[in-house]
Structures are given as structure tokens and as C-alpha cells.
Amino acid sequence: MKRFQPRTLHKRIMFAIALLQLIVVGLFALYLLIQQVGNELTNRQVLGHKMIGITAPAVSHLIQYDPAGITAYLGSMLGDHAVAGITVKDSAGNVLFQQAKESGNLHPVAGWFQAAEARPRISAELKSGQGPLGLITIELSNNPLNEKIHRLLNDVSYLFLLLLGVDLIAIQLLVRSVMAPLTPLAALAREVSQGNWEKTMLTTEANASEEVKNLSDAFIESAKTMRQQIHDLEETRGQLAENELKLRNLVNNMQEVLLEVDHNGLVSFLNPAWEALTGYATETSLQRPFAEFLAQPKQMAYFESGRLEHIPLSEFQLEVRAQDGRSVWMQMNTSLQHDENGAFLGVISTLEDISETLRLQELQRQHEQDLYHLTITDPLTGVYNRRHFDSLLENLLHLNLHRGHSLALVIVDLDGFKFINDTYGHPVGDEVLRTVANALRANEHQGSAVARIAGDEFALLLPNVNEVQADKFGHMIHDSLSRIVIPLPVGQLTVQTSIGIAVAPVHGKLPQDLVRAADVALYHAKKSGRNRVDTLSRERGAAIMDIFSQGFEVRNAIAAGMILPFMQPIVDLKTRKVFAYEVLTRMRRGDSFVPADDFIPIAEDLGLIRDMDLFVITQALTLIPKNVHLFVNISLNSFYAPEFTQQLRGLLHSPIAQGRPITIEFTERQTTEMSKDFIQMFSEIRAGGCNVALDDFGVGYSTYSYLRQLRPEFIKIDGSFVLQLKENKEDVKIVEQIRELAQVVGAHTIAEHIEDEETIAMLVEMGVNFGQGYYFSKPVNVADQHWLNADLV
């Protein structure tokens, strides 16, 4: 490579500057080219968007009013040099117009740009007031762009050659003028290199350049400086003694111990910090084995003869026994000492007192352990919490199945725990939970784990336990918990539990399968009368699992928005005008809709009804106009969840509910205690502008109690009394009595399941106010925009 370098400095400078200029000019030319091509690409895109912005409205107009004129209009556009083709399609994808002409390939230079397209197309949607009409696509020609790029390449090449030529001429003249005055300076440098210091006193020529004069002056100043430095060295020797004294003072005032130990492990130097930290006098500690001051034999071994070279060099912690017997922990940082021949002489170390640091670290470790304990345990009962239980279940299940062992899951549910809390107060409920948790821990199987997985639910994991053993263990736990007695101010309280058991791999090999199987067993134990143990069998499990599978379908339908509101009108029986609409719930399954009676009981059993009620009400309030009076259904089971009341209040006070007539309709599928909070909630509903309706009156639980305490605005007569009204005189009497009861409490009556005109006449004669049924209309999907204007009768 060196033989290609110019011999003289003059030529080397010429070569280097020329090469640099070549690169700079080339980059400048390339920049101009890229800038211009980028601008042309941008201009082409802008032109395309302007063309299609003008053309699309005109073509939309021609499609609607003069389809034959499209060919003439667009054909004239193809005469434009910038257009390569035009395609028009209608909304169904059919081609209405398509013509193209030859367009050259995109110039390679344009391919450098990501925005460049080989066949640039601009599309726009054709619209009208009635909706979309289709799509128009204009393909731009590459020919104008390619021609401009060719012109740019020629212009840039000429500019490059012109600039390069001018730069080379200027460089040649500049280098000559710079190098000429350096010759006298080179001669002066040779004299100095030969040790002729007197020559440095000479001055440079008067006609030399400023740079040469400055360089000559620098040589002369350097010689003077070197002479001065020789003089300064003599003075430096005197300062060394002074610096040594300062260093000694610094060592003596150090907070850390400065220790020197020879190769035999004997102390050869200590600073005063040693006596302050340990109580040993510095003078009496010298020439003693350093190991005598240490408390641990493993640390002493490092200071034995022949082993000192292997001592850790940094952050080595030592326990030093102070003169008063206390332990002083020190951190040692060491440097090994060798002579000029490499022979080991000993070590020099600093010892820092870290006793307080270690104490604080121990406190921190204890705090971290306590914090970790809090994150994995339930603070009330001290057993594992739900999050840690999920992790344990996954790990233990994988470990036991990998070893070919079984794993039993026992779920313990406290029967009537809500009654205990409501009746005796939360302190008693907390004491019940703590006592049950302690009893479960006392009965732990080897390797088992206990966790509180819900408010009144506990779970046990039993490794290497089969079905028979798990069932026996479950009954043992049940008997143990049944013997628990909680003393009360008056009397005492006993505990009853329902227990569900499942075993892997018999009932599942995945955590969710095992939990589901145990939940099924617990579900069956509760359905069978509570206060019992149930181990899932294959025969019964399959049937109950079907219920849970349906529950999963309902849960997934809620999450996917497949629970839909349907509308059925409520009609004034005298005027035959629509008074209101009842919001009914349907679940989409494929192309069909499942009626509420097929999935509402499952949702109630599995605790999904609250989410479903809120979801359907929200959908109805969002989709239905505000001037429509709505009857919305809420299951009383939803109120078992304390947060439901707050969520319902928030929904009824939201903007989508404000200013519209709403009636809350309750379906009694289970008995519900008419507590003070329950009655208060109804008062708040009325205060917010809503009415209350009792559904299925006459067939539910405690309907007369509800009627007396709630005093609803509407009473809905169950359809079972309306269907046989013409044939069954007893049903006539029942309907008349319900109407009279409604009149007593000031409520309007609504008859359900009306199917013919004769039934309407009888209901009007009995004084029933409103009715609904297939005779007027079947339930209609809210998405059907025609339901609101439907002609009902």
C-alpha cells in the first residue's frame, strides 16, 4: 500500500486534499440529485391526488346521471402525458371503465426512494348522498418522471466536473504557497536534532510566513523550557520530604484502617484508626500474627505463611474480635506487594468498618422476607392467598404428574357465612375464618398447602393422594370443622361446611380443569343440601360439568357481546296504543337466538347474572331512543353482590339514562330478605325517577310481602293465569284478585302472554290496564330499526 503513496509532503497533501474534494463535491452532487428526485416524486403524488380529487366528484355525478358520458370524459384525461391508465368500478366490484397506455419502467434512481412505486396508483371512493357508488383508480405514467431524472443526471454531472476542476486548480496553488516557506524551518530542525542548542538563538528570515515564524519561536521556547526543567528537578527533591510528611499525616487521620502484613502474616504497619476501632494499641499489635485478631478459623487460614498470596483482593469481609470482646466486621481491600524480581513481600490493605451496614442489610432482608410473606398470604387468616394458590397449583400439578403421582384438590366453602356476617357482625365472621384456617392447617397432609381463595372459600392441595384417600381426608376435615365452636356473648356458634373434591389426573391434567371439577363437586354438595362432602364421580361429573360448560358459554357470550336486548311492546288494552317496551334478553348462538329461560337460571346459579343484567340494561339504554318508556329486568340474585347496587346507581344516573322513563322489573326466582338496605335501594331508585314493577306475580316467593313493602307502580300478572282465562274460571278469579290487590296499593296491572282478542276483552272487563304477548308482537331485536314503528294491532 505504501508504494502508492506520493514521496513528498507536497504531493501527499495534494493527493489527500484532492481526494477529500472529490468526496465532498461528489456528495454535494448526490445530495442535489436526491433532493430534486425527491421533490419530483412528491410533486407526482400531489399531482395524482389533485387529479383524483377533481375527477372523483365528476365521475360520481356521471355514474348517477350520465353513465355513457364516463368514457368520453375519462378518455380525454388519458391524453394527459402524466396519466397511464384509469379504472372505474361500481360498488359491487364490476368494471365500468378501464383504459391504459404504455408507461415506461421507473428509472433506477427513483427506486432509491421508499415512496417510489413502480406503477403508482391513486384511488378514491365514489360516493353519493345514498351511499358508496364504487372506486376510481388513476395510474400515473413514469415517462415524465424519467425524463426529468435524465435531465437532472446530465445537469449534476456537468456541475460535478466543473466544481472538481476548479477545486483542483485552487488546491495546487494553495499547497505551493504553503509549502515554500517550510524549507528554512526544516534546516533549523536538523540543527536542533544534532544537539546544537546555540542555533536555537538564531532568528528566522524576515520574509518567512507567520506560520514559519510561530514554529521557529516554538522550537526556541522548547529549548528554554528544557533548560528550566533541569533546574526545577533539583528543587523537586527538596519538596519530596515535605510531601512525605503530608502523606504520613493523611494516613494517620484516615477513618479506615491501613494495614501492612508481611509474607509470614505478621503485622508490619497499622495506622491509628486500628486502635480507635478495636481498642488494641498500635505499638503492641505490630509484629504479631494478624490471624490472632480474627474470630473465624476460615478467615484466619488466609493469613498463614504460604497462603497470603491467595487472599481475596476486594470486598473480603472479616470478623475482628475487639479488645473488649465485641465483634467488629470489616471489609478488606488488598494489594499484593512484590519486589523487582517478582518475589512476594506481603500485602497492603484498607479495613473499613461495615458493622452498621451489615446490621442494616440484615434488617432489610428481614423486611423483604416479611413483605414477601405478606404478598403470598391472606392477612386475616395467615394461609396462602388466591394468587399464590394459583401458582402452587400449577407447580405442584406439573411436579406430581411428571412423577406419576396424583394430586387432590379440596375446596371448603362455609355454609351460611353471609348470614353469620349480617347477624353477628364482621368481627365474628373474621374469627370464624381464622378458626377454620387454623383447623385446616392443623389437619395438613404431608406436603400439602392451605389457601383462602375467596371470601368464605378455602382450598387444600394434597400431593400423592388418590380418590379414596382424598374422600377420607375430606370427611376427616369436615368432621374436624363441625366440632368448631365459636363463643358468642349469648350462646355459641357452630360451623357448617360444604366440601368439593377432585383428583388429578382422573378429573383433569390442567389447573383449570382440576379447579372446575372441584367446583362441580362443591356445586353438587350445595345442591344436595349443603354441610356435606362430595367427591366428583365420572358418571355424575359429566352431567354437572354440562351445566358449567353452559356457564362458560354464557360467560363467553357476555364477554363477546353476544347477549342482546330484544323488545316486546306493552299495550294499553283500551286504546291499543303502545305504552312501553319490555327489554328481554336473548343469547346469540350461531344464526339463532336462545330465549332467556334457557340460560338465565344457569347464569344465576354460577353468579353471572349481575354482569348480564348490567350489560343488557346498558345496551338497551344506549341503543333505544330516550322517548321510549323501558321496562328493564333485574334478577334479585344480582343484589347478593354488594358492588351491584353501586353499579346500578351509577348506570341509572348516567347520561344515557337521564331524562327517559324507566321501570325496573324484578323477577323472583329465589327468596330474598327484605332488609333495610334492600328497601333503601328501592327508595333511591324511585328518587332517581324510576318506577318499580313486580314480575310473575302470583307464582314467585313472598310476593305479598314484596307487595306490602315495595308498593310497586306496576304488577305483572303471570302468563300462566292469562293463557287459560277463557276455559278456567279459577284463573279468572285469580286475575280479578290480583287486580284488586294492585288497586289497593295503587299499582297498574299488566297481563302477560295475551294471544287472542277474546282474552283482551275479558281483561278489559276485569279492569286490567295493560297487556303484552304474541298477539301484539313477538320480541324483536333492537338492531331491527322497524320495531319502534311496527303496527301492532
Short mmCIF file of C-alpha atoms in Angstrom, two decimals, residues 25-189:
data_model
loop_
_atom_site.label_atom_id
_atom_site.label_comp_id
_atom_site.label_asym_id
_atom_site.label_seq_id
_atom_site.Cartn_x
_atom_site.Cartn_y
_atom_site.Cartn_z
CA VAL A 25 -18.17 17.50 -4.44
CA GLY A 26 -19.48 14.03 -5.21
CA LEU A 27 -21.62 14.04 -2.05
CA PHE A 28 -22.88 17.53 -2.87
CA ALA A 29 -23.84 16.44 -6.37
CA LEU A 30 -25.52 13.32 -5.00
CA TYR A 31 -27.40 15.44 -2.48
CA LEU A 32 -28.68 17.73 -5.24
CA LEU A 33 -29.77 14.73 -7.27
CA ILE A 34 -31.60 13.12 -4.33
CA GLN A 35 -33.21 16.42 -3.36
CA GLN A 36 -34.50 17.06 -6.88
CA VAL A 37 -35.71 13.49 -7.46
CA GLY A 38 -37.46 13.51 -4.06
CA ASN A 39 -39.20 16.76 -4.99
CA GLU A 40 -40.30 15.28 -8.32
CA LEU A 41 -41.72 12.19 -6.59
CA THR A 42 -43.59 14.41 -4.14
CA ASN A 43 -44.90 16.59 -6.96
CA ARG A 44 -46.08 13.49 -8.82
CA GLN A 45 -48.04 12.30 -5.73
CA VAL A 46 -49.53 15.77 -5.23
CA LEU A 47 -50.50 15.89 -8.92
CA GLY A 48 -52.13 12.45 -8.65
CA HIS A 49 -54.15 13.43 -5.57
CA LYS A 50 -55.26 16.69 -7.18
CA MET A 51 -56.30 14.88 -10.35
CA ILE A 52 -58.34 12.28 -8.49
CA GLY A 53 -59.76 14.95 -6.16
CA ILE A 54 -61.15 16.74 -9.24
CA THR A 55 -62.12 13.61 -11.19
CA ALA A 56 -63.90 11.60 -8.43
CA PRO A 57 -66.85 14.01 -7.90
CA ALA A 58 -67.34 14.35 -11.66
CA VAL A 59 -67.34 10.57 -12.20
CA SER A 60 -69.73 10.10 -9.22
CA HIS A 61 -72.11 12.54 -10.92
CA LEU A 62 -71.78 10.78 -14.29
CA ILE A 63 -72.47 7.36 -12.72
CA GLN A 64 -75.73 8.65 -11.28
CA TYR A 65 -76.95 10.74 -14.14
CA ASP A 66 -75.00 10.07 -17.35
CA PRO A 67 -73.14 6.70 -17.28
CA ALA A 68 -72.49 6.92 -21.03
CA GLY A 69 -70.51 10.11 -20.57
CA ILE A 70 -67.85 8.37 -18.43
CA THR A 71 -65.94 7.04 -21.46
CA ALA A 72 -65.72 10.40 -23.19
CA TYR A 73 -64.75 12.25 -20.02
CA LEU A 74 -62.09 9.81 -18.87
CA GLY A 75 -60.83 9.15 -22.42
CA SER A 76 -59.88 12.82 -22.73
CA MET A 77 -57.92 12.56 -19.49
CA LEU A 78 -55.80 9.74 -20.95
CA GLY A 79 -54.40 12.25 -23.39
CA ASP A 80 -52.56 13.83 -20.46
CA HIS A 81 -48.86 12.89 -20.57
CA ALA A 82 -48.90 12.24 -16.78
CA VAL A 83 -51.73 9.64 -16.88
CA ALA A 84 -51.02 5.99 -17.77
CA GLY A 85 -54.41 4.44 -17.06
CA ILE A 86 -57.81 4.86 -15.44
CA THR A 87 -60.10 2.22 -13.91
CA VAL A 88 -63.62 2.74 -12.55
CA LYS A 89 -65.53 0.03 -10.65
CA ASP A 90 -69.01 0.11 -9.18
CA SER A 91 -69.82 -0.78 -5.52
CA ALA A 92 -70.16 -4.47 -6.48
CA GLY A 93 -66.66 -4.57 -7.97
CA ASN A 94 -67.76 -4.56 -11.64
CA VAL A 95 -65.55 -2.59 -14.05
CA LEU A 96 -67.36 0.41 -15.57
CA PHE A 97 -64.34 1.91 -17.37
CA GLN A 98 -60.77 0.73 -17.87
CA GLN A 99 -58.15 2.06 -20.31
CA ALA A 100 -54.36 2.18 -20.13
CA LYS A 101 -51.46 3.26 -22.29
CA GLU A 102 -47.78 2.41 -22.40
CA SER A 103 -45.81 3.70 -19.40
CA GLY A 104 -42.08 3.20 -19.17
CA ASN A 105 -40.38 1.42 -16.30
CA LEU A 106 -39.45 3.56 -13.29
CA HIS A 107 -35.95 4.99 -13.53
CA PRO A 108 -33.46 3.14 -11.24
CA VAL A 109 -32.61 6.39 -9.44
CA ALA A 110 -36.24 6.78 -8.35
CA GLY A 111 -36.06 3.24 -6.91
CA TRP A 112 -33.81 4.60 -4.15
CA PHE A 113 -36.85 6.13 -2.52
CA GLN A 114 -39.25 4.08 -0.38
CA ALA A 115 -42.14 6.26 -1.51
CA ALA A 116 -41.44 5.45 -5.21
CA GLU A 117 -43.82 2.93 -6.75
CA ALA A 118 -43.21 1.00 -9.96
CA ARG A 119 -46.83 1.62 -11.02
CA PRO A 120 -48.13 4.49 -8.86
CA ARG A 121 -51.87 4.34 -8.39
CA ILE A 122 -54.18 6.78 -6.65
CA SER A 123 -57.64 5.56 -5.63
CA ALA A 124 -60.71 7.29 -4.28
CA GLU A 125 -64.13 6.09 -3.19
CA LEU A 126 -67.07 7.27 -5.27
CA LYS A 127 -69.95 8.41 -3.07
CA SER A 128 -73.35 9.96 -3.23
CA GLY A 129 -75.91 11.01 -0.70
CA GLN A 130 -77.40 7.49 -0.79
CA GLY A 131 -74.11 5.69 -0.07
CA PRO A 132 -70.97 4.41 -1.87
CA LEU A 133 -71.02 4.15 -5.69
CA GLY A 134 -67.71 2.46 -6.33
CA LEU A 135 -63.98 3.12 -6.69
CA ILE A 136 -61.87 5.09 -9.19
CA THR A 137 -58.15 4.39 -9.66
CA ILE A 138 -55.74 6.57 -11.69
CA GLU A 139 -52.36 5.08 -12.65
CA LEU A 140 -49.69 7.74 -13.16
CA SER A 141 -47.16 7.50 -16.01
CA ASN A 142 -43.45 7.13 -15.28
CA ASN A 143 -42.39 8.88 -18.53
CA PRO A 144 -42.45 12.50 -17.24
CA LEU A 145 -40.52 11.50 -14.12
CA ASN A 146 -37.92 9.50 -16.10
CA GLU A 147 -37.35 12.44 -18.47
CA LYS A 148 -36.79 14.82 -15.56
CA ILE A 149 -34.38 12.38 -13.90
CA HIS A 150 -32.33 12.10 -17.16
CA ARG A 151 -32.09 15.89 -17.30
CA LEU A 152 -31.11 16.08 -13.65
CA LEU A 153 -28.39 13.44 -14.13
CA ASN A 154 -26.87 15.43 -17.01
CA ASP A 155 -27.01 18.71 -15.09
CA VAL A 156 -25.49 17.20 -11.94
CA SER A 157 -22.68 15.51 -13.94
CA TYR A 158 -21.71 18.79 -15.61
CA LEU A 159 -21.81 20.58 -12.27
CA PHE A 160 -19.67 17.86 -10.64
CA LEU A 161 -16.96 18.07 -13.31
CA LEU A 162 -16.91 21.87 -13.22
CA LEU A 163 -16.58 22.08 -9.43
CA LEU A 164 -13.96 19.34 -9.33
CA GLY A 165 -11.79 21.09 -11.92
CA VAL A 166 -11.98 24.45 -10.16
CA ASP A 167 -11.14 22.82 -6.78
CA LEU A 168 -8.06 21.01 -8.14
CA ILE A 169 -6.62 24.20 -9.63
CA ALA A 170 -7.20 26.11 -6.39
CA ILE A 171 -5.65 23.31 -4.30
CA GLN A 172 -2.48 23.25 -6.42
CA LEU A 173 -1.94 26.99 -5.97
CA LEU A 174 -2.70 26.85 -2.25
CA VAL A 175 -0.34 23.98 -1.44
CA ARG A 176 2.57 25.59 -3.30
CA SER A 177 2.17 28.82 -1.38
CA VAL A 178 2.05 26.95 1.95
CA MET A 179 4.99 24.59 1.48
CA ALA A 180 7.58 27.05 0.12
CA PRO A 181 8.44 28.76 3.46
CA LEU A 182 8.99 25.45 5.29
CA THR A 183 12.44 24.79 3.81
CA PRO A 184 14.35 27.14 6.19
CA LEU A 185 12.43 25.70 9.12
CA ALA A 186 13.50 22.15 8.19
CA ALA A 187 17.16 23.22 8.29
CA LEU A 188 16.65 24.73 11.74
CA ALA A 189 15.07 21.48 12.97
#
